[in-house]
JSON list of C-alpha atoms in Angstrom, two decimals:
[
{"chain": "A", "resi": 19, "resn": "UNK", "atom": "CA", "xyz": [40.09, 3.21, 50.45]},
{"chain": "A", "resi": 20, "resn": "UNK", "atom": "CA", "xyz": [40.21, -0.58, 50.51]},
{"chain": "A", "resi": 21, "resn": "UNK", "atom": "CA", "xyz": [36.43, -0.74, 50.43]},
{"chain": "A", "resi": 22, "resn": "UNK", "atom": "CA", "xyz": [36.33, 1.58, 47.35]},
{"chain": "A", "resi": 23, "resn": "UNK", "atom": "CA", "xyz": [38.94, -0.57, 45.57]},
{"chain": "A", "resi": 24, "resn": "UNK", "atom": "CA", "xyz": [36.95, -3.72, 46.41]},
{"chain": "A", "resi": 25, "resn": "UNK", "atom": "CA", "xyz": [33.73, -2.19, 44.96]},
{"chain": "A", "resi": 26, "resn": "UNK", "atom": "CA", "xyz": [35.49, -1.13, 41.76]},
{"chain": "A", "resi": 27, "resn": "UNK", "atom": "CA", "xyz": [36.94, -4.64, 41.25]},
{"chain": "A", "resi": 28, "resn": "UNK", "atom": "CA", "xyz": [33.57, -6.26, 42.04]},
{"chain": "A", "resi": 29, "resn": "UNK", "atom": "CA", "xyz": [31.83, -3.96, 39.61]},
{"chain": "A", "resi": 30, "resn": "UNK", "atom": "CA", "xyz": [34.38, -4.77, 36.89]},
{"chain": "A", "resi": 31, "resn": "UNK", "atom": "CA", "xyz": [33.88, -8.51, 37.47]},
{"chain": "A", "resi": 32, "resn": "UNK", "atom": "CA", "xyz": [30.09, -8.22, 37.29]},
{"chain": "A", "resi": 33, "resn": "UNK", "atom": "CA", "xyz": [30.21, -6.09, 34.12]},
{"chain": "A", "resi": 34, "resn": "UNK", "atom": "CA", "xyz": [32.67, -8.55, 32.55]},
{"chain": "A", "resi": 35, "resn": "UNK", "atom": "CA", "xyz": [30.51, -11.56, 33.43]},
{"chain": "A", "resi": 36, "resn": "UNK", "atom": "CA", "xyz": [27.35, -9.96, 32.05]},
{"chain": "A", "resi": 37, "resn": "UNK", "atom": "CA", "xyz": [29.16, -8.91, 28.88]},
{"chain": "A", "resi": 38, "resn": "UNK", "atom": "CA", "xyz": [30.58, -12.39, 28.39]},
{"chain": "A", "resi": 39, "resn": "UNK", "atom": "CA", "xyz": [27.16, -13.97, 28.90]},
{"chain": "A", "resi": 40, "resn": "UNK", "atom": "CA", "xyz": [25.46, -11.61, 26.46]},
{"chain": "A", "resi": 41, "resn": "UNK", "atom": "CA", "xyz": [28.12, -11.78, 23.77]},
{"chain": "A", "resi": 42, "resn": "UNK", "atom": "CA", "xyz": [28.11, -15.55, 23.71]},
{"chain": "A", "resi": 43, "resn": "UNK", "atom": "CA", "xyz": [30.63, -16.85, 26.13]},
{"chain": "A", "resi": 44, "resn": "UNK", "atom": "CA", "xyz": [28.34, -19.82, 26.84]},
{"chain": "A", "resi": 45, "resn": "UNK", "atom": "CA", "xyz": [29.74, -21.72, 23.83]},
{"chain": "A", "resi": 46, "resn": "UNK", "atom": "CA", "xyz": [26.46, -21.85, 21.89]},
{"chain": "A", "resi": 47, "resn": "UNK", "atom": "CA", "xyz": [27.86, -19.73, 19.05]},
{"chain": "A", "resi": 48, "resn": "UNK", "atom": "CA", "xyz": [26.65, -16.46, 17.58]},
{"chain": "A", "resi": 49, "resn": "UNK", "atom": "CA", "xyz": [23.00, -15.60, 17.31]},
{"chain": "A", "resi": 50, "resn": "UNK", "atom": "CA", "xyz": [21.39, -16.78, 14.07]},
{"chain": "A", "resi": 51, "resn": "UNK", "atom": "CA", "xyz": [20.51, -14.25, 11.39]},
{"chain": "A", "resi": 52, "resn": "UNK", "atom": "CA", "xyz": [16.84, -13.35, 11.37]},
{"chain": "A", "resi": 53, "resn": "UNK", "atom": "CA", "xyz": [15.10, -12.84, 8.06]},
{"chain": "A", "resi": 54, "resn": "UNK", "atom": "CA", "xyz": [13.77, -9.30, 7.66]},
{"chain": "A", "resi": 55, "resn": "UNK", "atom": "CA", "xyz": [10.07, -8.92, 8.27]},
{"chain": "A", "resi": 56, "resn": "UNK", "atom": "CA", "xyz": [8.18, -8.66, 5.00]},
{"chain": "A", "resi": 57, "resn": "UNK", "atom": "CA", "xyz": [4.69, -7.56, 4.04]},
{"chain": "A", "resi": 58, "resn": "UNK", "atom": "CA", "xyz": [2.43, -10.46, 5.04]},
{"chain": "A", "resi": 59, "resn": "UNK", "atom": "CA", "xyz": [-0.61, -9.78, 2.86]},
{"chain": "A", "resi": 60, "resn": "UNK", "atom": "CA", "xyz": [0.46, -7.83, -0.23]},
{"chain": "A", "resi": 61, "resn": "UNK", "atom": "CA", "xyz": [-2.05, -6.42, -2.66]},
{"chain": "A", "resi": 62, "resn": "UNK", "atom": "CA", "xyz": [-3.75, -9.11, -4.79]},
{"chain": "A", "resi": 63, "resn": "UNK", "atom": "CA", "xyz": [-1.95, -9.66, -8.11]},
{"chain": "A", "resi": 64, "resn": "UNK", "atom": "CA", "xyz": [-4.90, -11.35, -9.86]},
{"chain": "A", "resi": 65, "resn": "UNK", "atom": "CA", "xyz": [-7.55, -8.63, -9.54]},
{"chain": "A", "resi": 66, "resn": "UNK", "atom": "CA", "xyz": [-7.85, -4.85, -9.17]},
{"chain": "A", "resi": 67, "resn": "UNK", "atom": "CA", "xyz": [-7.28, -3.37, -5.75]},
{"chain": "A", "resi": 68, "resn": "UNK", "atom": "CA", "xyz": [-10.43, -2.42, -3.88]},
{"chain": "A", "resi": 69, "resn": "UNK", "atom": "CA", "xyz": [-11.16, -0.31, -0.81]},
{"chain": "A", "resi": 70, "resn": "UNK", "atom": "CA", "xyz": [-10.98, -3.29, 1.58]},
{"chain": "A", "resi": 71, "resn": "UNK", "atom": "CA", "xyz": [-7.50, -4.18, 0.28]},
{"chain": "A", "resi": 72, "resn": "UNK", "atom": "CA", "xyz": [-6.23, -0.67, 0.98]},
{"chain": "A", "resi": 73, "resn": "UNK", "atom": "CA", "xyz": [-7.93, -0.53, 4.39]},
{"chain": "A", "resi": 74, "resn": "UNK", "atom": "CA", "xyz": [-6.40, -3.87, 5.38]},
{"chain": "A", "resi": 75, "resn": "UNK", "atom": "CA", "xyz": [-2.90, -3.00, 4.19]},
{"chain": "A", "resi": 76, "resn": "UNK", "atom": "CA", "xyz": [-0.47, -2.94, 7.13]},
{"chain": "A", "resi": 77, "resn": "UNK", "atom": "CA", "xyz": [3.23, -2.44, 6.66]},
{"chain": "A", "resi": 78, "resn": "UNK", "atom": "CA", "xyz": [5.77, -4.16, 8.93]},
{"chain": "A", "resi": 79, "resn": "UNK", "atom": "CA", "xyz": [7.76, -1.82, 11.11]},
{"chain": "A", "resi": 80, "resn": "UNK", "atom": "CA", "xyz": [11.50, -1.59, 10.42]},
{"chain": "A", "resi": 81, "resn": "UNK", "atom": "CA", "xyz": [14.17, -0.01, 12.67]},
{"chain": "A", "resi": 82, "resn": "UNK", "atom": "CA", "xyz": [13.64, 3.46, 11.16]},
{"chain": "A", "resi": 83, "resn": "UNK", "atom": "CA", "xyz": [9.94, 3.26, 10.31]},
{"chain": "A", "resi": 84, "resn": "UNK", "atom": "CA", "xyz": [8.49, 1.20, 7.47]},
{"chain": "A", "resi": 85, "resn": "UNK", "atom": "CA", "xyz": [10.34, -0.78, 4.82]},
{"chain": "A", "resi": 86, "resn": "UNK", "atom": "CA", "xyz": [10.62, 1.63, 1.93]},
{"chain": "A", "resi": 87, "resn": "UNK", "atom": "CA", "xyz": [10.48, -1.12, -0.69]},
{"chain": "A", "resi": 88, "resn": "UNK", "atom": "CA", "xyz": [7.12, -2.41, 0.59]},
{"chain": "A", "resi": 89, "resn": "UNK", "atom": "CA", "xyz": [5.61, 1.06, 0.76]},
{"chain": "A", "resi": 90, "resn": "UNK", "atom": "CA", "xyz": [6.97, 2.01, -2.68]},
{"chain": "A", "resi": 91, "resn": "UNK", "atom": "CA", "xyz": [5.58, -1.20, -4.22]},
{"chain": "A", "resi": 92, "resn": "UNK", "atom": "CA", "xyz": [2.14, -0.70, -2.72]},
{"chain": "A", "resi": 93, "resn": "UNK", "atom": "CA", "xyz": [1.95, 2.98, -3.65]},
{"chain": "A", "resi": 94, "resn": "UNK", "atom": "CA", "xyz": [3.19, 2.26, -7.17]},
{"chain": "A", "resi": 95, "resn": "UNK", "atom": "CA", "xyz": [0.55, -0.42, -7.65]},
{"chain": "A", "resi": 96, "resn": "UNK", "atom": "CA", "xyz": [-2.24, 1.78, -6.30]},
{"chain": "A", "resi": 97, "resn": "UNK", "atom": "CA", "xyz": [-1.08, 4.74, -8.40]},
{"chain": "A", "resi": 98, "resn": "UNK", "atom": "CA", "xyz": [-0.98, 2.65, -11.58]},
{"chain": "A", "resi": 99, "resn": "UNK", "atom": "CA", "xyz": [-4.46, 1.26, -10.98]},
{"chain": "A", "resi": 100, "resn": "UNK", "atom": "CA", "xyz": [-5.85, 4.73, -10.22]},
{"chain": "A", "resi": 101, "resn": "UNK", "atom": "CA", "xyz": [-4.36, 6.07, -13.46]},
{"chain": "A", "resi": 102, "resn": "UNK", "atom": "CA", "xyz": [-5.84, 3.15, -15.37]},
{"chain": "A", "resi": 103, "resn": "UNK", "atom": "CA", "xyz": [-9.27, 3.74, -13.82]},
{"chain": "A", "resi": 104, "resn": "UNK", "atom": "CA", "xyz": [-9.07, 7.48, -14.54]},
{"chain": "A", "resi": 105, "resn": "UNK", "atom": "CA", "xyz": [-8.27, 6.76, -18.19]},
{"chain": "A", "resi": 106, "resn": "UNK", "atom": "CA", "xyz": [-11.14, 4.27, -18.38]},
{"chain": "A", "resi": 107, "resn": "UNK", "atom": "CA", "xyz": [-13.56, 6.79, -16.83]},
{"chain": "A", "resi": 108, "resn": "UNK", "atom": "CA", "xyz": [-12.41, 9.47, -19.31]},
{"chain": "A", "resi": 109, "resn": "UNK", "atom": "CA", "xyz": [-12.96, 7.06, -22.22]},
{"chain": "A", "resi": 110, "resn": "UNK", "atom": "CA", "xyz": [-16.44, 6.15, -21.00]},
{"chain": "A", "resi": 111, "resn": "UNK", "atom": "CA", "xyz": [-17.40, 9.80, -20.44]},
{"chain": "A", "resi": 112, "resn": "UNK", "atom": "CA", "xyz": [-16.16, 10.65, -23.92]},
{"chain": "A", "resi": 113, "resn": "UNK", "atom": "CA", "xyz": [-18.16, 7.78, -25.43]},
{"chain": "A", "resi": 114, "resn": "UNK", "atom": "CA", "xyz": [-21.25, 8.86, -23.49]},
{"chain": "A", "resi": 115, "resn": "UNK", "atom": "CA", "xyz": [-20.88, 12.46, -24.66]},
{"chain": "A", "resi": 116, "resn": "UNK", "atom": "CA", "xyz": [-20.51, 11.23, -28.26]},
{"chain": "A", "resi": 117, "resn": "UNK", "atom": "CA", "xyz": [-23.60, 9.03, -27.95]},
{"chain": "A", "resi": 118, "resn": "UNK", "atom": "CA", "xyz": [-25.62, 11.90, -26.50]},
{"chain": "A", "resi": 119, "resn": "UNK", "atom": "CA", "xyz": [-24.47, 14.24, -29.28]},
{"chain": "A", "resi": 120, "resn": "UNK", "atom": "CA", "xyz": [-25.36, 11.64, -31.92]},
{"chain": "A", "resi": 121, "resn": "UNK", "atom": "CA", "xyz": [-28.79, 11.08, -30.36]},
{"chain": "A", "resi": 122, "resn": "UNK", "atom": "CA", "xyz": [-29.44, 14.83, -30.28]},
{"chain": "A", "resi": 123, "resn": "UNK", "atom": "CA", "xyz": [-28.32, 15.14, -33.88]},
{"chain": "A", "resi": 124, "resn": "UNK", "atom": "CA", "xyz": [-30.63, 12.33, -35.01]},
{"chain": "A", "resi": 125, "resn": "UNK", "atom": "CA", "xyz": [-33.51, 13.84, -33.06]},
{"chain": "A", "resi": 126, "resn": "UNK", "atom": "CA", "xyz": [-32.99, 17.25, -34.69]},
{"chain": "A", "resi": 127, "resn": "UNK", "atom": "CA", "xyz": [-32.77, 15.85, -38.25]},
{"chain": "A", "resi": 128, "resn": "UNK", "atom": "CA", "xyz": [-35.82, 13.63, -37.93]},
{"chain": "A", "resi": 129, "resn": "UNK", "atom": "CA", "xyz": [-38.52, 15.02, -40.26]},
{"chain": "A", "resi": 130, "resn": "UNK", "atom": "CA", "xyz": [-41.83, 15.80, -38.66]},
{"chain": "A", "resi": 131, "resn": "UNK", "atom": "CA", "xyz": [-44.67, 13.73, -40.03]},
{"chain": "A", "resi": 132, "resn": "UNK", "atom": "CA", "xyz": [-48.18, 15.21, -40.39]},
{"chain": "A", "resi": 133, "resn": "UNK", "atom": "CA", "xyz": [-49.72, 12.59, -38.11]},
{"chain": "A", "resi": 134, "resn": "UNK", "atom": "CA", "xyz": [-47.25, 13.58, -35.34]},
{"chain": "A", "resi": 135, "resn": "UNK", "atom": "CA", "xyz": [-48.80, 17.06, -35.20]},
{"chain": "A", "resi": 136, "resn": "UNK", "atom": "CA", "xyz": [-52.10, 15.80, -33.88]}
]
């Protein structure tokens, strides 16, 4: 029984000493605040995003996954640029269709000259 009591007291002393050392009983003060990890290489603000930018995009890991703000910003930027490119492609396809229709119309209205028949 004495040996059991001695082990319990020794265990309590060891746990107390470790807790005191970890919590800051050394007199050095509390641990300094660490700045949250942020996205190191965000998408370029001065030019459109290209495939290499998206392939190289790496989000910093947060305690429960990725930082939602970084992911939301990147996805919002990519979505906006894709919508802009889609609109530009639609405009160009419409202009091309109009030019083709105008060229076909001009070709059909062009009178045939007698020397063209030969």
